[in-house]
mmCIF file of C-alpha atoms in Angstrom:
data_model
loop_
_atom_site.group_PDB
_atom_site.id
_atom_site.type_symbol
_atom_site.label_atom_id
_atom_site.label_comp_id
_atom_site.label_asym_id
_atom_site.label_seq_id
_atom_site.Cartn_x
_atom_site.Cartn_y
_atom_site.Cartn_z
ATOM 1 C CA THR A 1 11.990 -35.379 -121.255
ATOM 2 C CA GLN A 2 12.418 -38.583 -123.004
ATOM 3 C CA LEU A 3 11.004 -41.242 -120.701
ATOM 4 C CA LEU A 4 11.948 -44.158 -123.160
ATOM 5 C CA GLU A 5 15.628 -44.191 -124.342
ATOM 6 C CA GLN A 6 15.750 -46.475 -127.304
ATOM 7 C CA SER A 7 19.198 -47.220 -128.880
ATOM 8 C CA PRO A 8 20.601 -47.278 -131.445
ATOM 9 C CA GLN A 9 18.715 -44.925 -133.504
ATOM 10 C CA PHE A 10 20.288 -45.987 -136.641
ATOM 11 C CA LEU A 11 21.514 -49.530 -137.770
ATOM 12 C CA SER A 12 22.691 -50.740 -141.021
ATOM 13 C CA ILE A 13 23.662 -54.437 -141.234
ATOM 14 C CA GLN A 14 24.258 -57.142 -143.800
ATOM 15 C CA GLU A 15 21.944 -59.927 -144.350
ATOM 16 C CA GLY A 16 22.488 -62.729 -141.932
ATOM 17 C CA GLU A 17 23.763 -60.691 -139.025
ATOM 18 C CA ASN A 18 22.270 -60.559 -135.503
ATOM 19 C CA LEU A 19 21.325 -57.279 -133.655
ATOM 20 C CA THR A 20 19.746 -56.227 -130.534
ATOM 21 C CA VAL A 21 17.704 -52.945 -129.905
ATOM 22 C CA TYR A 22 17.288 -51.510 -126.385
ATOM 23 C CA CYS A 23 14.545 -49.424 -124.826
ATOM 24 C CA ASN A 24 15.618 -48.283 -121.408
ATOM 25 C CA SER A 25 13.917 -46.032 -118.840
ATOM 26 C CA SER A 26 14.016 -45.086 -115.216
ATOM 27 C CA SER A 27 10.270 -45.323 -114.925
ATOM 28 C CA VAL A 28 8.170 -48.517 -114.423
ATOM 29 C CA PHE A 29 5.720 -49.595 -117.140
ATOM 30 C CA SER A 30 2.728 -51.888 -116.663
ATOM 31 C CA SER A 31 3.180 -53.170 -120.160
ATOM 32 C CA LEU A 32 5.532 -52.615 -123.133
ATOM 33 C CA GLN A 33 4.699 -53.020 -126.830
ATOM 34 C CA TRP A 34 7.006 -53.363 -129.977
ATOM 35 C CA TYR A 35 6.081 -52.126 -133.247
ATOM 36 C CA ARG A 36 7.345 -51.974 -136.779
ATOM 37 C CA GLN A 37 6.602 -49.155 -138.927
ATOM 38 C CA GLU A 38 6.929 -48.792 -142.650
ATOM 39 C CA PRO A 39 7.681 -45.436 -144.545
ATOM 40 C CA GLY A 40 4.094 -43.695 -144.701
ATOM 41 C CA GLU A 41 2.175 -46.470 -142.959
ATOM 42 C CA GLY A 42 0.920 -47.175 -139.413
ATOM 43 C CA PRO A 43 2.940 -48.966 -136.689
ATOM 44 C CA VAL A 44 2.208 -52.746 -136.712
ATOM 45 C CA LEU A 45 2.304 -54.549 -133.469
ATOM 46 C CA LEU A 46 4.902 -57.205 -133.034
ATOM 47 C CA VAL A 47 4.431 -58.066 -129.355
ATOM 48 C CA THR A 48 3.035 -56.946 -126.086
ATOM 49 C CA VAL A 49 4.937 -57.619 -122.744
ATOM 50 C CA VAL A 50 3.525 -57.321 -119.393
ATOM 51 C CA THR A 51 5.415 -59.657 -116.905
ATOM 52 C CA GLY A 52 8.724 -58.557 -115.449
ATOM 53 C CA GLY A 53 11.456 -61.143 -116.824
ATOM 54 C CA GLU A 54 9.068 -62.119 -119.681
ATOM 55 C CA VAL A 55 10.686 -63.386 -122.888
ATOM 56 C CA LYS A 56 8.399 -63.789 -126.063
ATOM 57 C CA LYS A 57 9.658 -65.027 -129.274
ATOM 58 C CA LEU A 58 8.181 -64.278 -132.798
ATOM 59 C CA LYS A 59 10.182 -66.396 -135.581
ATOM 60 C CA ARG A 60 13.646 -64.763 -135.542
ATOM 61 C CA LEU A 61 12.694 -61.961 -133.230
ATOM 62 C CA THR A 62 13.130 -62.337 -129.463
ATOM 63 C CA PHE A 63 11.597 -59.645 -126.950
ATOM 64 C CA GLN A 64 12.482 -59.429 -123.302
ATOM 65 C CA PHE A 65 10.784 -57.599 -120.639
ATOM 66 C CA GLY A 66 13.404 -56.463 -117.784
ATOM 67 C CA ASP A 67 12.721 -58.090 -114.383
ATOM 68 C CA ALA A 68 11.951 -54.605 -113.197
ATOM 69 C CA ARG A 69 9.897 -53.570 -116.062
ATOM 70 C CA LYS A 70 11.988 -50.495 -116.709
ATOM 71 C CA ASP A 71 13.555 -51.752 -120.142
ATOM 72 C CA SER A 72 13.102 -54.081 -122.792
ATOM 73 C CA SER A 73 15.040 -55.320 -125.668
ATOM 74 C CA LEU A 74 14.446 -56.650 -129.295
ATOM 75 C CA HIS A 75 16.791 -59.287 -130.545
ATOM 76 C CA ILE A 76 16.691 -60.215 -134.302
ATOM 77 C CA THR A 77 18.666 -63.583 -135.564
ATOM 78 C CA ALA A 78 20.064 -63.719 -138.991
ATOM 79 C CA ALA A 79 18.403 -60.444 -140.122
ATOM 80 C CA GLN A 80 16.702 -60.312 -143.758
ATOM 81 C CA PRO A 81 16.062 -57.409 -146.061
ATOM 82 C CA GLY A 82 12.659 -57.798 -145.229
ATOM 83 C CA ASP A 83 13.215 -56.679 -141.503
ATOM 84 C CA THR A 84 14.071 -53.338 -142.788
ATOM 85 C CA GLY A 85 12.013 -50.561 -141.115
ATOM 86 C CA LEU A 86 11.359 -48.468 -138.141
ATOM 87 C CA TYR A 87 11.234 -50.234 -134.859
ATOM 88 C CA LEU A 88 9.347 -48.525 -131.829
ATOM 89 C CA CYS A 89 9.052 -49.379 -128.210
ATOM 90 C CA ALA A 90 5.999 -48.066 -126.404
ATOM 91 C CA GLY A 91 5.316 -48.243 -122.790
ATOM 92 C CA ALA A 92 2.201 -47.908 -120.626
ATOM 93 C CA LYS A 93 2.682 -46.430 -117.257
ATOM 94 C CA SER A 94 0.143 -47.456 -114.348
ATOM 95 C CA GLY A 95 -2.670 -44.970 -114.166
ATOM 96 C CA ASN A 96 -5.689 -44.330 -116.322
ATOM 97 C CA THR A 97 -4.013 -41.953 -118.896
ATOM 98 C CA GLY A 98 -4.632 -43.908 -122.181
ATOM 99 C CA LYS A 99 -1.190 -42.817 -123.351
ATOM 100 C CA LEU A 100 1.655 -44.785 -124.746
ATOM 101 C CA ILE A 101 5.120 -43.434 -124.265
ATOM 102 C CA PHE A 102 7.109 -43.900 -127.323
ATOM 103 C CA GLY A 103 11.080 -44.226 -127.903
ATOM 104 C CA GLN A 104 12.609 -42.206 -130.579
ATOM 105 C CA GLY A 105 12.606 -45.433 -132.885
ATOM 106 C CA THR A 106 15.547 -47.612 -134.465
ATOM 107 C CA THR A 107 15.862 -47.210 -138.201
ATOM 108 C CA LEU A 108 17.361 -50.654 -139.077
ATOM 109 C CA GLN A 109 18.381 -51.318 -142.696
ATOM 110 C CA VAL A 110 19.375 -54.701 -143.761
ATOM 111 C CA LYS A 111 21.590 -55.006 -146.875
ATOM 112 C CA PRO A 112 21.352 -57.973 -148.963
ATOM 113 C CA GLU B 1 -11.303 -59.413 -138.875
ATOM 114 C CA ALA B 2 -10.914 -55.677 -140.109
ATOM 115 C CA GLY B 3 -8.256 -53.597 -138.390
ATOM 116 C CA VAL B 4 -8.570 -50.024 -137.353
ATOM 117 C CA THR B 5 -9.501 -48.102 -140.691
ATOM 118 C CA GLN B 6 -8.994 -44.366 -141.252
ATOM 119 C CA SER B 7 -9.932 -41.853 -143.732
ATOM 120 C CA PRO B 8 -8.925 -39.923 -145.793
ATOM 121 C CA THR B 9 -5.653 -41.492 -146.212
ATOM 122 C CA HIS B 10 -4.179 -38.223 -147.744
ATOM 123 C CA LEU B 11 -5.228 -34.679 -147.862
ATOM 124 C CA ILE B 12 -4.013 -31.283 -148.698
ATOM 125 C CA LYS B 13 -5.264 -28.160 -146.768
ATOM 126 C CA THR B 14 -4.696 -24.571 -146.778
ATOM 127 C CA ARG B 15 -3.416 -22.482 -143.739
ATOM 128 C CA GLY B 16 -6.295 -21.611 -141.663
ATOM 129 C CA GLN B 17 -8.927 -24.294 -142.961
ATOM 130 C CA GLN B 18 -10.328 -26.889 -140.817
ATOM 131 C CA VAL B 19 -10.049 -30.552 -141.222
ATOM 132 C CA THR B 20 -11.768 -33.591 -140.105
ATOM 133 C CA LEU B 21 -10.327 -37.096 -140.059
ATOM 134 C CA ARG B 22 -11.990 -40.185 -139.362
ATOM 135 C CA CYS B 23 -11.428 -43.507 -137.479
ATOM 136 C CA SER B 24 -13.353 -46.797 -137.142
ATOM 137 C CA PRO B 25 -11.790 -49.169 -134.407
ATOM 138 C CA ILE B 26 -11.409 -52.982 -134.332
ATOM 139 C CA SER B 27 -14.738 -54.469 -133.884
ATOM 140 C CA GLY B 28 -15.384 -54.843 -129.822
ATOM 141 C CA HIS B 29 -12.763 -52.051 -129.104
ATOM 142 C CA THR B 30 -14.328 -49.348 -126.877
ATOM 143 C CA SER B 31 -10.932 -47.157 -126.667
ATOM 144 C CA VAL B 32 -9.720 -44.824 -129.388
ATOM 145 C CA TYR B 33 -6.690 -43.092 -129.289
ATOM 146 C CA TRP B 34 -5.196 -40.221 -131.601
ATOM 147 C CA TYR B 35 -1.583 -39.622 -132.128
ATOM 148 C CA GLN B 36 0.472 -37.190 -134.177
ATOM 149 C CA GLN B 37 3.712 -38.193 -136.072
ATOM 150 C CA ALA B 38 5.550 -35.045 -137.475
ATOM 151 C CA LEU B 39 8.494 -35.633 -139.682
ATOM 152 C CA GLY B 40 11.589 -36.030 -137.514
ATOM 153 C CA LEU B 41 9.482 -36.423 -134.281
ATOM 154 C CA GLY B 42 8.236 -39.394 -132.629
ATOM 155 C CA LEU B 43 4.593 -40.366 -131.888
ATOM 156 C CA GLN B 44 2.953 -37.643 -129.951
ATOM 157 C CA PHE B 45 -0.266 -38.463 -127.775
ATOM 158 C CA LEU B 46 -3.138 -36.470 -128.778
ATOM 159 C CA LEU B 47 -6.534 -37.788 -127.465
ATOM 160 C CA TRP B 48 -8.022 -40.898 -125.850
ATOM 161 C CA TYR B 49 -11.805 -41.539 -126.006
ATOM 162 C CA ASP B 50 -13.510 -44.420 -124.298
ATOM 163 C CA GLU B 51 -17.167 -45.237 -124.064
ATOM 164 C CA GLY B 52 -18.073 -41.971 -125.954
ATOM 165 C CA GLU B 53 -16.002 -39.656 -123.442
ATOM 166 C CA GLU B 54 -12.793 -37.919 -123.642
ATOM 167 C CA ARG B 55 -10.661 -39.343 -121.130
ATOM 168 C CA ASN B 56 -7.354 -37.597 -121.570
ATOM 169 C CA ARG B 57 -5.540 -35.385 -124.059
ATOM 170 C CA GLY B 58 -1.923 -34.597 -124.553
ATOM 171 C CA ASN B 59 -0.183 -31.381 -124.837
ATOM 172 C CA PHE B 60 -1.776 -29.861 -127.898
ATOM 173 C CA PRO B 61 -4.019 -26.546 -128.174
ATOM 174 C CA PRO B 62 -7.560 -26.493 -127.958
ATOM 175 C CA ARG B 63 -8.120 -26.263 -131.785
ATOM 176 C CA PHE B 64 -7.186 -30.065 -131.756
ATOM 177 C CA SER B 65 -10.408 -31.822 -130.679
ATOM 178 C CA GLY B 66 -12.479 -34.789 -131.533
ATOM 179 C CA ARG B 67 -15.414 -37.003 -130.548
ATOM 180 C CA GLN B 68 -16.446 -40.633 -130.217
ATOM 181 C CA PHE B 69 -19.635 -41.838 -131.497
ATOM 182 C CA PRO B 70 -22.150 -44.540 -129.983
ATOM 183 C CA ASN B 71 -20.524 -47.204 -132.281
ATOM 184 C CA TYR B 72 -17.097 -46.290 -131.031
ATOM 185 C CA SER B 73 -15.832 -44.759 -134.306
ATOM 186 C CA SER B 74 -14.110 -41.083 -133.812
ATOM 187 C CA GLU B 75 -13.280 -38.125 -135.551
ATOM 188 C CA LEU B 76 -10.373 -35.762 -135.017
ATOM 189 C CA ASN B 77 -11.026 -32.252 -135.780
ATOM 190 C CA VAL B 78 -8.300 -29.580 -136.140
ATOM 191 C CA ASN B 79 -9.186 -25.934 -136.578
ATOM 192 C CA ALA B 80 -7.322 -22.816 -137.832
ATOM 193 C CA LEU B 81 -4.708 -25.123 -139.515
ATOM 194 C CA GLU B 82 -1.012 -24.104 -139.187
ATOM 195 C CA LEU B 83 1.840 -25.409 -141.403
ATOM 196 C CA GLU B 84 3.459 -27.283 -138.441
ATOM 197 C CA ASP B 85 0.211 -29.319 -138.563
ATOM 198 C CA SER B 86 1.510 -31.143 -141.524
ATOM 199 C CA ALA B 87 1.889 -34.618 -140.117
ATOM 200 C CA LEU B 88 0.802 -38.404 -140.171
ATOM 201 C CA TYR B 89 -2.234 -38.583 -137.882
ATOM 202 C CA LEU B 90 -2.610 -42.066 -136.476
ATOM 203 C CA CYS B 91 -5.568 -43.654 -134.931
ATOM 204 C CA ALA B 92 -5.459 -46.745 -132.668
ATOM 205 C CA SER B 93 -8.013 -48.839 -130.666
ATOM 206 C CA SER B 94 -7.855 -51.164 -127.848
ATOM 207 C CA LEU B 95 -10.458 -53.263 -125.594
ATOM 208 C CA GLY B 96 -9.824 -50.673 -122.984
ATOM 209 C CA TRP B 97 -6.951 -48.820 -121.166
ATOM 210 C CA SER B 98 -7.246 -51.051 -117.916
ATOM 211 C CA ALA B 99 -7.876 -54.284 -119.891
ATOM 212 C CA PRO B 100 -5.206 -56.976 -118.770
ATOM 213 C CA GLY B 101 -2.440 -56.994 -121.215
ATOM 214 C CA ASN B 102 -3.852 -53.954 -123.055
ATOM 215 C CA THR B 103 -2.756 -53.879 -126.702
ATOM 216 C CA ILE B 104 -3.152 -51.143 -128.886
ATOM 217 C CA TYR B 105 -3.549 -51.475 -132.637
ATOM 218 C CA PHE B 106 -2.929 -48.481 -135.078
ATOM 219 C CA GLY B 107 -4.401 -47.887 -138.330
ATOM 220 C CA GLU B 108 -2.601 -46.771 -141.458
ATOM 221 C CA GLY B 109 -2.733 -43.200 -140.743
ATOM 222 C CA SER B 110 -4.149 -39.902 -142.691
ATOM 223 C CA TRP B 111 -1.435 -37.748 -144.152
ATOM 224 C CA LEU B 112 -2.212 -34.203 -143.774
ATOM 225 C CA THR B 113 -0.103 -31.636 -145.699
ATOM 226 C CA VAL B 114 -0.939 -27.875 -144.854
ATOM 227 C CA VAL B 115 0.068 -25.508 -147.462
#
């Protein structure tokens, strides 16, 4: 059972376009993290959101945590080729599990 | 500040052999996590160590084991290697699972190929 559904799985766009990646669940998360991973490397943390309705901005990236803390989105404005990579959302449920639940990932290709 | 460091970065082992992967967490972090990322599969939770104790493990057979040392570094051991164990093994660390806004940082990973 995939607890975190990430969409779309693949996205190929032209430089300058905007895009949104979604991360949805029927479960409530105490926090949610977004990572970007390059081929052959470890995931690099982009942001952690913990409060329902929270919005965080990182340059051209805007992250939102749903009011009910069941979903999140990542919006990229004016995408650049350097944004190319695998984007992963990962949620932590309440309880002492030490386990992040990962979405399947969104592979983004930004063409010059 | 140094991030999570892992060694070795790449290794090739033969089926049936044993392997040990090492991880040093970010300074001040007491929790260490291990994940497996096989080709075509997402990140799968393997183990969580905190304050030297194994706190939780994922749905993996007992031949996957590890430990955490007093300096909070950690080892992941895999015995009786199988071809399906070929994957990127990722170590991560954090201040503690219950820390407010707990943020988990990953290392670069160790690529294991089993032939």
